[in-house]
Short mmCIF file of C-alpha atoms in Angstrom, two decimals:
data_model
loop_
_atom_site.label_atom_id
_atom_site.label_comp_id
_atom_site.label_asym_id
_atom_site.label_seq_id
_atom_site.Cartn_x
_atom_site.Cartn_y
_atom_site.Cartn_z
CA MET I 22 2.26 52.10 5.37
CA LEU I 23 2.27 50.04 8.65
CA HIS I 24 -0.44 50.40 11.23
CA ASN I 25 -0.58 48.91 14.79
CA SER I 26 -4.15 47.84 14.10
CA VAL I 27 -7.09 48.06 11.64
CA THR I 28 -10.66 47.43 11.76
CA ARG I 29 -12.31 45.59 8.80
CA SER I 30 -15.00 47.22 7.03
CA ASP I 31 -18.16 45.54 6.17
CA ALA I 32 -17.11 45.12 2.67
CA THR I 33 -14.26 42.87 3.83
CA PRO I 34 -15.25 39.21 3.22
CA ARG I 35 -15.62 37.24 6.24
CA ARG I 36 -14.36 33.75 6.68
CA ARG I 37 -16.89 31.04 6.39
CA ARG I 38 -16.28 27.51 7.34
CA SER I 39 -17.96 26.13 4.41
CA ASP I 40 -15.94 28.28 2.09
CA THR I 41 -12.57 27.40 3.52
CA VAL I 42 -10.41 25.04 1.39
CA ARG I 43 -7.39 23.39 2.42
CA ALA I 44 -4.93 22.20 -0.14
CA PRO I 45 -4.03 18.52 0.72
CA ARG I 46 -0.90 17.78 2.64
CA PHE I 47 1.90 15.84 1.06
CA GLY I 48 3.40 13.09 3.29
CA LYS I 49 4.60 9.70 3.41
CA SER I 50 2.44 7.12 5.07
CA SER I 51 3.92 5.03 7.59
CA ARG I 52 4.18 1.22 7.28
CA ALA I 53 3.23 0.96 10.89
CA ASN I 54 -0.15 2.21 10.09
CA ASN I 55 -0.72 -0.73 7.71
CA GLN I 56 0.58 -3.48 9.83
CA PRO I 57 -0.39 -4.54 13.37
CA PRO I 58 2.06 -4.33 16.24
CA ARG I 59 4.66 -7.24 16.23
CA SER I 60 4.40 -8.00 19.68
CA GLY I 61 0.57 -8.54 19.64
CA THR I 62 0.61 -10.77 16.46
CA ASP I 63 3.56 -12.83 18.02
CA ARG I 64 1.61 -13.28 21.07
CA THR I 65 -1.59 -14.41 19.06
CA LEU I 66 0.73 -16.69 17.16
CA TRP I 67 2.18 -18.44 20.07
CA LEU I 68 -1.15 -18.78 21.94
CA LEU I 69 -2.68 -20.56 18.71
CA VAL I 70 0.41 -22.83 18.20
CA ALA I 71 0.32 -23.79 21.90
CA GLY I 72 -3.35 -24.39 21.87
CA LEU I 73 -3.54 -26.49 18.94
CA THR I 74 -0.46 -28.48 20.03
CA VAL I 75 -1.88 -29.17 23.59
CA LEU I 76 -5.19 -30.03 22.01
CA ILE I 77 -3.72 -32.63 19.59
CA ILE I 78 -1.20 -34.06 22.09
CA GLY I 79 -3.68 -34.25 24.90
CA TRP I 80 -6.27 -35.97 22.68
CA ALA I 81 -3.76 -38.64 21.78
CA ALA I 82 -2.65 -39.08 25.46
CA LEU I 83 -6.27 -39.36 26.53
CA GLY I 84 -6.70 -41.88 23.76
CA LEU I 85 -3.92 -44.01 25.09
CA ILE I 86 -5.22 -43.90 28.70
CA LEU I 87 -9.05 -44.00 28.21
CA GLU I 88 -10.82 -45.74 25.40
CA ARG I 89 -13.75 -43.19 25.26
CA PRO I 90 -11.67 -40.33 23.78
CA ARG I 91 -10.57 -42.65 20.91
CA LEU I 92 -12.29 -42.55 17.45
CA GLY I 93 -12.18 -45.93 15.69
CA VAL I 94 -15.25 -46.90 13.55
CA VAL I 95 -15.33 -49.62 10.96
CA ALA I 96 -17.47 -47.76 8.24
CA PRO I 97 -16.22 -48.60 4.73
CA ASN I 98 -18.98 -46.40 3.06
CA ALA I 99 -18.22 -43.44 5.29
CA VAL I 100 -14.45 -43.79 4.74
CA ILE I 101 -14.96 -43.90 0.84
CA GLY I 102 -16.89 -40.60 1.19
CA PHE I 103 -14.35 -39.21 3.59
CA GLU I 104 -11.34 -40.16 1.44
CA ALA I 105 -13.12 -38.54 -1.73
CA THR I 106 -13.52 -35.43 0.18
CA VAL I 107 -9.84 -35.31 1.56
CA VAL I 108 -8.59 -36.18 -2.07
CA LEU I 109 -10.60 -33.36 -3.76
CA THR I 110 -9.84 -30.81 -0.99
CA ARG I 111 -6.15 -31.54 -1.30
CA PHE I 112 -6.20 -31.29 -5.06
CA PHE I 113 -8.14 -27.99 -4.68
CA SER I 114 -5.67 -26.76 -2.02
CA ALA I 115 -2.83 -27.55 -4.39
CA LEU I 116 -4.39 -25.56 -7.23
CA VAL I 117 -5.21 -22.63 -5.00
CA LEU I 118 -1.51 -22.46 -3.84
CA PHE I 119 -0.16 -22.89 -7.39
CA LEU I 120 -2.11 -19.74 -8.23
CA PHE I 121 -0.03 -17.47 -5.88
CA PRO I 122 1.92 -14.85 -7.61
CA HIS I 123 5.66 -15.41 -8.17
CA GLY I 124 8.09 -14.31 -5.65
CA GLN I 125 9.49 -15.36 -2.26
CA THR I 126 6.14 -16.54 -0.89
CA GLY I 127 4.75 -17.83 -4.08
CA ARG I 128 7.91 -20.02 -4.40
CA SER I 129 7.47 -21.34 -0.97
CA LEU I 130 3.81 -22.22 -1.47
CA ARG I 131 4.28 -23.99 -4.73
CA TRP I 132 6.38 -26.62 -3.00
CA VAL I 133 3.59 -26.76 -0.34
CA ALA I 134 1.05 -27.17 -3.23
CA ALA I 135 3.19 -30.02 -4.63
CA GLY I 136 3.25 -31.81 -1.28
CA PHE I 137 -0.60 -31.62 -1.00
CA MET I 138 -0.95 -32.81 -4.59
CA ILE I 139 1.24 -35.81 -3.57
CA LEU I 140 -0.98 -36.60 -0.65
CA GLY I 141 -3.99 -36.20 -2.75
CA LEU I 142 -2.67 -38.75 -5.35
CA GLY I 143 -1.74 -41.32 -2.54
CA GLY I 144 -5.28 -41.02 -1.08
CA LEU I 145 -6.69 -41.39 -4.43
CA LEU I 146 -4.52 -44.48 -5.74
CA PHE I 147 -4.26 -46.35 -2.23
CA GLY I 148 -7.35 -45.04 -0.32
CA TYR I 149 -10.29 -43.98 -2.14
CA LEU I 150 -10.05 -46.41 -5.43
CA PRO I 151 -9.25 -49.56 -3.54
CA LEU I 152 -12.07 -49.13 -1.18
CA LEU I 153 -14.43 -48.07 -3.89
CA LEU I 154 -13.64 -51.27 -5.89
CA ASP I 155 -13.90 -53.24 -2.62
CA ARG I 156 -10.32 -54.67 -3.06
CA SER I 157 -8.67 -55.50 0.05
CA THR I 158 -4.79 -54.86 0.42
CA ASN I 159 -2.35 -56.29 2.62
CA LEU I 160 -1.95 -54.10 5.63
CA ASN I 161 1.77 -53.96 5.60
CA THR I 162 1.68 -52.70 1.87
CA LEU I 163 -0.83 -50.05 2.88
CA GLN I 164 1.26 -48.89 5.67
CA TYR I 165 4.49 -48.77 3.59
CA THR I 166 2.68 -46.93 0.64
CA LEU I 167 1.41 -44.46 3.24
CA LEU I 168 4.99 -44.14 4.78
CA ALA I 169 6.24 -43.35 1.14
CA VAL I 170 3.77 -40.96 0.27
CA SER I 171 4.07 -39.05 3.66
CA LEU I 172 7.85 -39.01 3.25
CA VAL I 173 7.72 -37.38 -0.19
CA ALA I 174 5.02 -34.90 0.74
CA GLY I 175 6.90 -34.05 3.92
CA GLY I 176 10.09 -33.45 2.12
CA LEU I 177 8.29 -31.08 -0.27
CA PHE I 178 6.76 -29.17 2.66
CA VAL I 179 10.23 -28.77 4.42
CA GLU I 180 11.78 -27.71 1.02
CA GLY I 181 9.09 -24.97 0.84
CA LEU I 182 8.82 -23.84 4.35
CA LEU I 183 11.99 -24.52 6.30
CA PHE I 184 14.52 -22.77 4.05
CA ARG I 185 14.71 -19.10 3.83
CA THR I 186 15.07 -19.00 0.00
CA PRO I 187 13.73 -22.20 -1.45
CA PRO I 188 14.68 -23.00 -5.11
CA PRO I 189 12.11 -22.23 -7.79
CA PHE I 190 9.65 -25.02 -8.55
CA THR I 191 9.72 -25.60 -12.22
CA ARG I 192 7.83 -27.83 -14.74
CA GLY I 193 10.89 -29.95 -14.97
CA LYS I 194 11.12 -30.49 -11.14
CA LEU I 195 7.42 -31.41 -11.33
CA ILE I 196 7.98 -34.18 -13.99
CA ILE I 197 11.07 -35.28 -11.94
CA LEU I 198 9.03 -35.39 -8.89
CA PHE I 199 6.20 -37.47 -10.26
CA VAL I 200 8.78 -39.95 -11.80
CA VAL I 201 10.68 -40.42 -8.47
CA PHE I 202 7.35 -40.71 -6.69
CA ASN I 203 6.15 -43.50 -9.12
CA LEU I 204 9.38 -45.32 -8.85
CA LEU I 205 9.30 -45.24 -5.17
CA LEU I 206 5.69 -46.48 -5.02
CA ILE I 207 6.56 -49.36 -7.61
CA GLY I 208 9.52 -50.29 -5.40
CA VAL I 209 7.51 -50.40 -2.31
CA LEU I 210 4.75 -52.46 -3.95
CA LEU I 211 7.20 -54.93 -5.42
CA GLY I 212 9.70 -55.10 -2.41
CA VAL I 213 7.21 -55.02 0.36
CA ASP I 214 7.70 -58.72 1.20
CA ASN I 215 11.26 -58.25 1.71
CA LEU I 216 10.85 -55.31 4.12
CA PRO I 217 10.32 -55.64 7.93
CA PRO I 218 6.70 -55.84 8.99
CA LEU I 219 5.02 -52.78 10.46
CA VAL I 220 2.10 -54.74 11.63
CA ASN I 221 1.54 -58.27 12.70
CA VAL I 222 -1.70 -58.80 10.84
CA SER I 223 -2.56 -59.01 7.30
CA SER I 224 -5.92 -57.04 7.45
CA PRO I 225 -7.37 -54.56 9.82
CA GLU I 226 -10.43 -56.80 10.23
CA ALA I 227 -8.51 -59.66 11.53
CA ALA I 228 -7.28 -57.91 14.75
CA ILE I 229 -9.61 -54.87 15.35
CA HIS I 230 -10.57 -54.08 18.73
CA GLY I 231 -13.17 -51.29 19.33
CA GLY I 232 -12.53 -50.10 15.73
CA LEU I 233 -8.70 -49.76 16.23
CA LEU I 234 -5.70 -51.93 15.92
CA PRO I 235 -4.45 -53.06 19.29
CA THR I 236 -1.04 -51.83 20.33
CA PRO I 237 0.57 -55.32 20.26
CA ALA I 238 -0.18 -55.46 16.53
CA LEU I 239 2.25 -52.73 15.84
CA THR I 240 5.93 -53.41 15.62
CA ALA I 241 8.96 -51.53 16.49
CA TRP I 242 9.63 -50.85 12.78
CA HIS I 243 6.31 -49.16 12.67
CA PHE I 244 7.14 -46.57 15.54
CA SER I 245 10.63 -45.91 14.22
CA LEU I 246 9.99 -45.38 10.62
CA SER I 247 6.85 -43.41 11.42
CA MET I 248 8.89 -40.94 13.24
CA LEU I 249 10.39 -39.86 9.77
CA PRO I 250 7.29 -38.26 8.35
CA LEU I 251 6.29 -36.89 11.78
CA SER I 252 9.52 -35.16 12.01
CA LEU I 253 9.07 -33.75 8.59
CA SER I 254 5.56 -32.48 9.38
CA VAL I 255 6.87 -30.82 12.66
CA ALA I 256 9.67 -29.16 10.79
CA SER I 257 7.10 -28.04 8.28
CA ALA I 258 4.96 -26.52 10.97
CA ILE I 259 8.04 -24.60 12.41
CA GLY I 260 8.71 -23.31 8.92
CA ALA I 261 5.28 -22.17 8.55
CA VAL I 262 5.58 -20.34 11.90
CA HIS I 263 8.74 -18.70 10.70
CA LEU I 264 7.16 -17.62 7.41
CA TYR I 265 4.21 -16.10 9.34
CA ARG I 266 6.59 -14.18 11.69
CA MET I 267 8.52 -12.72 8.77
CA GLU I 268 5.43 -11.59 6.73
CA GLN I 269 2.74 -11.26 9.61
CA ARG I 270 0.15 -13.15 7.36
CA ARG I 271 -0.93 -16.75 6.43
CA ILE I 272 -1.71 -17.85 9.99
CA TRP I 273 -3.92 -20.46 8.16
CA LEU I 274 -0.79 -22.21 6.86
CA VAL I 275 0.46 -22.42 10.41
CA VAL I 276 -2.84 -24.01 11.53
CA ALA I 277 -2.88 -26.43 8.47
CA MET I 278 0.70 -27.66 9.04
CA ILE I 279 -0.02 -28.18 12.88
CA LEU I 280 -3.11 -30.26 12.06
CA LEU I 281 -1.23 -32.28 9.35
CA ALA I 282 1.57 -33.10 11.97
CA GLY I 283 -1.37 -34.04 14.43
CA SER I 284 -2.73 -36.46 11.88
CA GLN I 285 0.63 -37.93 11.48
CA LEU I 286 0.86 -38.42 15.34
CA HIS I 287 -2.53 -39.89 15.71
CA ASN I 288 -1.87 -42.30 12.84
CA ILE I 289 1.12 -43.49 14.60
CA LEU I 290 -0.87 -44.49 17.49
CA TRP I 291 -3.86 -45.80 15.56
CA PRO I 292 -2.77 -46.67 11.94
CA SER I 293 -5.84 -46.59 9.86
CA ILE I 294 -5.13 -44.53 6.82
CA TYR I 295 -6.12 -46.22 3.65
CA THR I 296 -8.28 -48.79 5.71
CA PRO I 297 -12.00 -49.01 6.18
CA VAL I 298 -11.54 -47.61 9.85
CA LEU I 299 -12.40 -43.97 10.55
CA THR I 300 -10.23 -42.40 13.22
CA SER I 301 -9.24 -39.05 14.57
CA ALA I 302 -6.43 -38.86 12.02
CA HIS I 303 -8.91 -38.73 9.29
CA LEU I 304 -10.51 -35.69 10.91
CA LEU I 305 -7.23 -34.04 11.28
CA ARG I 306 -6.18 -34.64 7.79
CA LEU I 307 -9.46 -33.32 6.41
CA ALA I 308 -9.22 -30.20 8.67
CA SER I 309 -5.80 -29.47 7.40
CA ALA I 310 -6.84 -29.53 3.73
CA VAL I 311 -10.00 -27.50 4.41
CA VAL I 312 -7.99 -24.83 6.32
CA VAL I 313 -5.48 -24.47 3.33
CA ALA I 314 -8.30 -24.44 0.79
CA VAL I 315 -10.21 -21.85 2.73
CA GLY I 316 -7.12 -19.75 3.80
CA GLY I 317 -5.80 -19.82 0.18
CA ILE I 318 -8.95 -18.50 -1.22
CA VAL I 319 -9.16 -15.80 1.32
CA GLU I 320 -5.42 -14.97 0.50
CA LEU I 321 -6.14 -14.87 -3.27
CA ARG I 322 -9.18 -12.62 -2.70
CA ARG I 323 -6.99 -10.23 -0.74
CA ILE I 324 -4.29 -10.34 -3.47
CA ALA I 325 -6.97 -9.74 -6.15
CA ASN I 326 -8.24 -6.68 -4.16
CA GLU I 327 -4.77 -5.46 -3.80
CA HIS I 328 -4.27 -5.89 -7.61
CA ALA I 329 -7.61 -4.15 -8.21
CA VAL I 330 -6.40 -1.15 -6.04
CA LEU I 331 -3.06 -1.21 -7.91
CA LEU I 332 -4.89 -1.27 -11.25
CA ALA I 333 -7.05 1.57 -10.29
CA ALA I 334 -3.94 3.57 -9.17
CA GLU I 335 -2.24 2.82 -12.36
CA GLN I 336 -5.37 3.83 -14.40
CA GLU I 337 -5.35 7.11 -12.19
CA HIS I 338 -1.46 7.54 -12.80
CA THR I 339 -2.07 6.89 -16.65
CA LYS I 340 -4.76 9.45 -16.74
CA ARG I 341 -2.62 11.85 -15.08
CA LEU I 342 0.17 11.33 -17.48
CA VAL I 343 -2.14 11.85 -20.29
CA GLU I 344 -3.14 15.11 -18.60
CA ILE I 345 0.39 16.03 -18.04
CA ALA I 346 1.25 15.26 -21.64
CA ALA I 347 -1.62 17.64 -22.64
CA LEU I 348 -0.30 20.26 -20.34
CA LYS I 349 3.16 19.90 -21.82
CA ALA I 350 1.76 20.17 -25.31
CA ASP I 351 0.00 23.36 -24.32
CA PHE I 352 2.76 24.67 -22.36
CA THR I 353 4.80 26.01 -25.48
CA ALA I 354 1.61 27.65 -26.83
CA MET I 355 1.02 29.22 -23.27
CA ILE I 356 4.51 30.59 -23.15
CA ALA I 357 4.34 31.69 -26.69
CA HIS I 358 0.99 33.48 -25.94
CA GLU I 359 2.45 35.20 -23.01
CA ILE I 360 5.53 36.23 -24.65
CA VAL I 361 4.19 37.49 -28.05
CA GLN I 362 2.46 40.64 -26.66
CA PRO I 363 5.40 41.98 -24.61
CA LEU I 364 7.77 41.33 -27.47
CA ALA I 365 5.53 42.87 -30.04
CA ALA I 366 5.10 45.88 -27.83
CA ILE I 367 8.90 46.25 -27.22
CA ARG I 368 9.54 45.80 -30.83
CA GLY I 369 7.21 48.47 -31.98
CA LEU I 370 8.32 50.89 -29.49
CA THR I 371 11.89 50.41 -30.26
CA ASP I 372 11.23 50.84 -33.88
CA MET I 373 9.47 54.18 -33.00
CA LEU I 374 12.34 55.25 -30.94
CA ALA I 375 14.70 54.42 -33.92
CA THR I 376 12.91 56.99 -36.04
CA ASN I 377 14.02 59.95 -33.66
CA GLN I 378 10.72 61.51 -34.32
CA LEU I 379 9.33 61.05 -30.95
CA THR I 380 8.83 64.07 -28.49
CA SER I 381 10.81 63.83 -25.14
CA THR I 382 7.43 63.03 -23.48
CA GLN I 383 6.62 60.38 -25.84
CA GLN I 384 10.17 58.83 -25.59
CA SER I 385 9.82 58.73 -21.77
CA GLN I 386 6.34 57.02 -22.18
CA ALA I 387 7.82 54.45 -24.68
CA LEU I 388 10.99 53.59 -22.35
CA ALA I 389 8.54 53.16 -19.36
CA THR I 390 6.27 50.85 -21.37
CA ILE I 391 9.48 48.74 -22.55
CA HIS I 392 10.61 48.53 -19.00
CA LYS I 393 7.06 47.35 -18.04
CA GLU I 394 7.09 44.79 -20.71
CA ALA I 395 10.54 43.66 -19.87
CA ASP I 396 9.52 43.26 -16.15
CA MET I 397 6.61 41.01 -17.46
CA LEU I 398 9.04 38.89 -19.36
CA THR I 399 11.34 38.69 -16.40
CA THR I 400 8.42 37.63 -13.95
CA LEU I 401 7.48 34.90 -16.49
CA VAL I 402 10.88 33.43 -16.90
CA SER I 403 11.27 33.70 -12.99
CA ASP I 404 8.12 31.77 -12.55
CA VAL I 405 9.14 29.06 -14.87
CA GLN I 406 12.58 28.64 -13.25
CA THR I 407 10.99 28.60 -9.89
CA VAL I 408 8.74 25.68 -11.02
CA ALA I 409 11.74 23.93 -12.20
CA THR I 410 13.67 24.56 -8.85
CA ILE I 411 10.93 23.33 -6.52
CA GLU I 412 10.08 20.13 -8.46
CA ARG I 413 13.64 18.90 -8.00
CA ASP I 414 14.11 16.18 -5.48
CA ASP I 415 16.49 18.23 -3.52
CA PHE I 416 14.33 21.31 -3.22
CA ALA I 417 14.24 22.42 0.31
CA VAL I 418 13.68 25.74 2.05
CA ARG I 419 16.09 27.30 4.57
CA ARG I 420 14.03 27.84 7.68
CA ARG I 421 15.53 29.99 10.40
CA ALA I 422 14.30 32.12 13.35
CA VAL I 423 13.59 35.64 11.90
CA PRO I 424 11.51 38.46 12.96
CA LEU I 425 8.02 38.77 11.52
CA ARG I 426 7.70 42.44 11.19
CA PRO I 427 10.57 43.09 8.48
CA LEU I 428 9.07 40.46 6.24
CA LEU I 429 6.03 42.52 5.57
CA PRO I 430 7.58 46.05 4.26
CA ASP I 431 9.07 44.16 1.51
CA ALA I 432 5.75 43.27 0.43
CA ALA I 433 4.62 46.79 0.80
CA THR I 434 7.51 48.03 -1.49
CA PHE I 435 6.48 45.35 -4.13
CA ALA I 436 2.74 46.51 -3.98
CA GLN I 437 3.74 50.00 -5.02
CA ALA I 438 4.98 48.62 -8.35
CA LEU I 439 1.76 46.71 -8.94
CA PRO I 440 -0.61 48.05 -11.63
CA GLY I 441 -3.96 49.36 -10.65
CA ASN I 442 -2.81 51.84 -7.95
CA HIS I 443 -4.23 49.61 -5.09
CA PRO I 444 -3.90 51.13 -1.62
CA LEU I 445 -2.15 48.64 0.73
CA THR I 446 -2.89 48.35 4.51
CA ILE I 447 -0.55 46.20 6.52
CA THR I 448 -1.45 45.34 10.05
CA VAL I 449 1.04 43.57 12.28
CA ASP I 450 -0.39 42.75 15.76
CA THR I 451 2.53 40.81 17.00
CA ASP I 452 6.36 41.08 17.29
CA GLU I 453 6.97 37.41 17.23
CA ILE I 454 10.08 35.56 15.96
CA VAL I 455 8.98 32.86 13.35
CA TYR I 456 10.58 30.04 11.63
CA ALA I 457 10.78 30.96 7.82
CA ASP I 458 12.93 31.28 4.81
CA PRO I 459 12.67 35.11 4.21
CA GLU I 460 13.23 34.92 0.53
CA ARG I 461 10.62 32.24 0.06
CA ILE I 462 7.98 33.78 2.18
CA SER I 463 8.49 37.12 0.35
CA GLN I 464 8.11 35.41 -2.87
CA VAL I 465 4.67 33.94 -1.48
CA LEU I 466 3.62 37.37 -0.43
CA ARG I 467 4.48 38.89 -3.72
CA ASN I 468 2.52 36.26 -5.56
CA LEU I 469 -0.63 36.79 -3.35
CA LEU I 470 -0.31 40.58 -3.67
CA ASN I 471 0.11 40.28 -7.31
CA ASN I 472 -2.91 37.79 -7.70
CA ALA I 473 -5.09 40.29 -5.43
CA ALA I 474 -4.12 43.24 -7.82
CA LYS I 475 -4.80 41.33 -11.03
CA TYR I 476 -8.29 40.32 -9.90
CA SER I 477 -9.32 43.51 -8.31
CA ALA I 478 -10.73 46.70 -10.01
CA PRO I 479 -8.08 49.61 -10.12
CA GLY I 480 -7.98 51.69 -6.85
CA THR I 481 -9.44 48.79 -4.89
CA PRO I 482 -7.59 48.44 -1.53
CA ILE I 483 -5.64 45.45 -0.52
CA GLN I 484 -4.96 44.35 3.07
CA VAL I 485 -2.30 42.34 4.83
CA HIS I 486 -3.11 41.09 8.30
CA ALA I 487 -0.60 39.33 10.70
CA THR I 488 -2.12 38.05 13.91
CA ARG I 489 -0.73 35.80 16.69
CA GLY I 490 -2.25 32.40 17.52
CA VAL I 491 -1.21 29.94 20.14
CA LYS I 492 1.69 28.41 18.20
CA HIS I 493 1.71 30.16 14.97
CA VAL I 494 1.27 33.62 13.35
CA ARG I 495 -1.43 33.86 10.88
CA ILE I 496 -0.84 36.01 7.78
CA GLU I 497 -3.80 36.99 5.55
CA VAL I 498 -3.86 38.69 2.17
CA ILE I 499 -7.49 40.27 1.55
CA ASP I 500 -8.73 41.77 -1.57
CA ARG I 501 -12.06 42.89 -2.77
CA GLY I 502 -11.84 41.66 -6.18
CA SER I 503 -14.04 39.36 -8.38
CA GLY I 504 -13.71 36.45 -5.92
CA ILE I 505 -13.39 32.68 -6.96
CA HIS I 506 -16.10 30.59 -8.26
CA PRO I 507 -16.89 27.57 -6.00
CA ASP I 508 -16.11 25.14 -8.75
CA ASP I 509 -12.67 26.58 -9.21
CA LEU I 510 -11.65 26.62 -5.49
CA ARG I 511 -10.05 23.06 -5.54
CA ARG I 512 -8.12 23.50 -8.68
CA ILE I 513 -6.43 26.99 -8.27
CA PHE I 514 -3.62 25.50 -6.36
CA GLU I 515 -2.61 22.97 -9.26
CA LYS I 516 -0.03 23.81 -11.90
CA PHE I 517 -1.19 25.87 -14.93
CA GLU I 518 -4.78 25.79 -13.50
CA ARG I 519 -6.86 28.98 -13.52
CA GLY I 520 -10.33 29.83 -13.21
CA HIS I 521 -12.85 29.40 -16.02
CA ASP I 522 -14.91 32.57 -15.55
CA GLN I 523 -14.71 35.41 -18.05
CA VAL I 524 -12.73 37.82 -15.93
CA THR I 525 -10.01 35.05 -15.33
CA ARG I 526 -9.74 34.19 -18.86
CA SER I 527 -9.17 37.88 -19.87
CA ILE I 528 -6.18 38.21 -17.37
CA SER I 529 -2.64 37.22 -18.64
CA GLY I 530 -0.65 34.62 -16.67
CA LEU I 531 0.35 30.92 -16.66
CA GLY I 532 -1.38 29.94 -13.49
CA LEU I 533 1.79 29.32 -11.55
CA GLY I 534 1.66 31.78 -8.69
CA LEU I 535 -0.72 29.94 -6.27
CA TYR I 536 0.87 26.49 -7.33
CA LEU I 537 4.39 27.89 -6.34
CA SER I 538 3.13 29.56 -3.16
CA GLN I 539 1.45 26.33 -2.05
CA ARG I 540 4.62 24.26 -2.69
CA ILE I 541 6.84 26.72 -0.77
CA LEU I 542 4.44 26.72 2.10
CA GLN I 543 4.22 23.01 2.14
CA ALA I 544 7.92 22.91 2.35
CA HIS I 545 7.55 25.14 5.52
CA GLY I 546 5.19 22.52 7.01
CA THR I 547 2.13 24.72 6.52
CA GLN I 548 -0.39 25.09 3.63
CA LEU I 549 -2.24 27.99 1.82
CA GLU I 550 -5.91 28.37 2.57
CA VAL I 551 -8.42 30.26 0.61
CA THR I 552 -11.92 31.85 1.48
CA SER I 553 -13.70 33.51 -1.38
CA LYS I 554 -17.05 34.76 -2.30
CA VAL I 555 -17.84 35.78 -5.85
CA ASP I 556 -18.11 39.55 -6.28
CA VAL I 557 -17.07 40.09 -2.67
CA GLY I 558 -13.40 39.14 -2.57
CA SER I 559 -10.94 36.55 -1.44
CA ILE I 560 -8.86 35.94 1.56
CA PHE I 561 -5.44 34.02 1.15
CA ALA I 562 -4.06 32.83 4.38
CA PHE I 563 -1.07 30.79 5.84
CA GLU I 564 0.57 30.24 9.23
CA LEU I 565 4.26 30.42 10.25
CA GLU I 566 5.61 28.66 13.38
CA ILE I 567 6.37 30.79 16.45
CA LYS I 568 9.85 30.32 17.97
CA SER I 569 9.18 29.03 21.47
#
């Protein structure tokens, strides 16, 4: 029966904020939430690149104009320690970069790691060890070895950073690289006397002025040949910028490549690498290696954290799979348990009917019982089929604009067939048009009414309220049954889950009704809420969007 309004009695459970449970929404997370806006990161990148470039070039320009900004100190002991620090930092940076996972980025960084390893070997063989052993070397030889080391390292940097898909860096290529590197150095050392001079003095001490070689000591060959490693370093920095813009990370690599290119520029103006003279090029080289080491460590920690999160998710997924496997193992037993009783009743009654010894009244009762048990089996099969349907990837509801009021009498008709003779009161306070799939919403209402009847004492009234909100109509199914224990509130919307109290265990069912209802409502863009109090009753509610 329909009423225009109804007043809740004191026995009707009131909604309490602390008792209300919302089932979690299912939605896709946006990648935009995980990454910063592209324009903002690009602006930061270009400001950083411009700032470092202006600082390095400005420092060099001031050094050419004024003597004070120059850094040139003859300090063999300090340079030994400095070279040792640079060598170790570069080796460590190479190790860190080699540890990156395989993939597009890992492939690029392995070439960069090889470049830092070559720079580290060059500094060890021609910078640290000769200074440590106090063995002076011809300045032209030192400059040519530096040129060879810088060219090989620069080529590796360009290979890894400038090309979109660099080739994989294998052990075979590593062996070939070291063979070629050694042959090149041997060729430079043996043929340096036949090469054009890069400087006009044999040792830095012979022509040092203020700690630096004067410009007349540098030849045109020095400036022209030094442009090759500088060009490779600049190209590597450009490649690092491009890699950053593609992935929006590893800004430390951009900084490191710019500092390395800056060290090449400063060394062209004031050549001092592999000599006892400490210059600004040393500082830029060390800064570049430190940035790579620190940035690589931070990046590896980030990757480790991501792997830890993935591992935790995988463990949770594995745990869930084990639970699902257990549910599947129990599913057959649950189905069999629910089927056995109706089948046994149907078989027994049909056997009794076959004897032709029952009175007409007994025959009518037997047929009614058979119909009832058959309806239970039909409902069971329907629930299982519905679960299979809504768990398909192509499941979707057909929402359309429908009047709200005709949806509820169908529920009233269904309630008349429920066991327990529960009086049903339906209150509709609005005549709105809502967006809904009538068949699916009717299924939700049937599930909620059936649930209310099963968990309420015979003769206990059930109420259905429909009230208008701002943009939605709220529908509530209210019972005065046994209620739901607080520990079970967050589980009742899961498949095959039911309460653990004695009353719940004594009632037949697979625990699919609330799960199906929740999934259907989620497909409507809403969700099922429950407010319950033990021994008082429960309120199940959901909302439907009003057609504007």
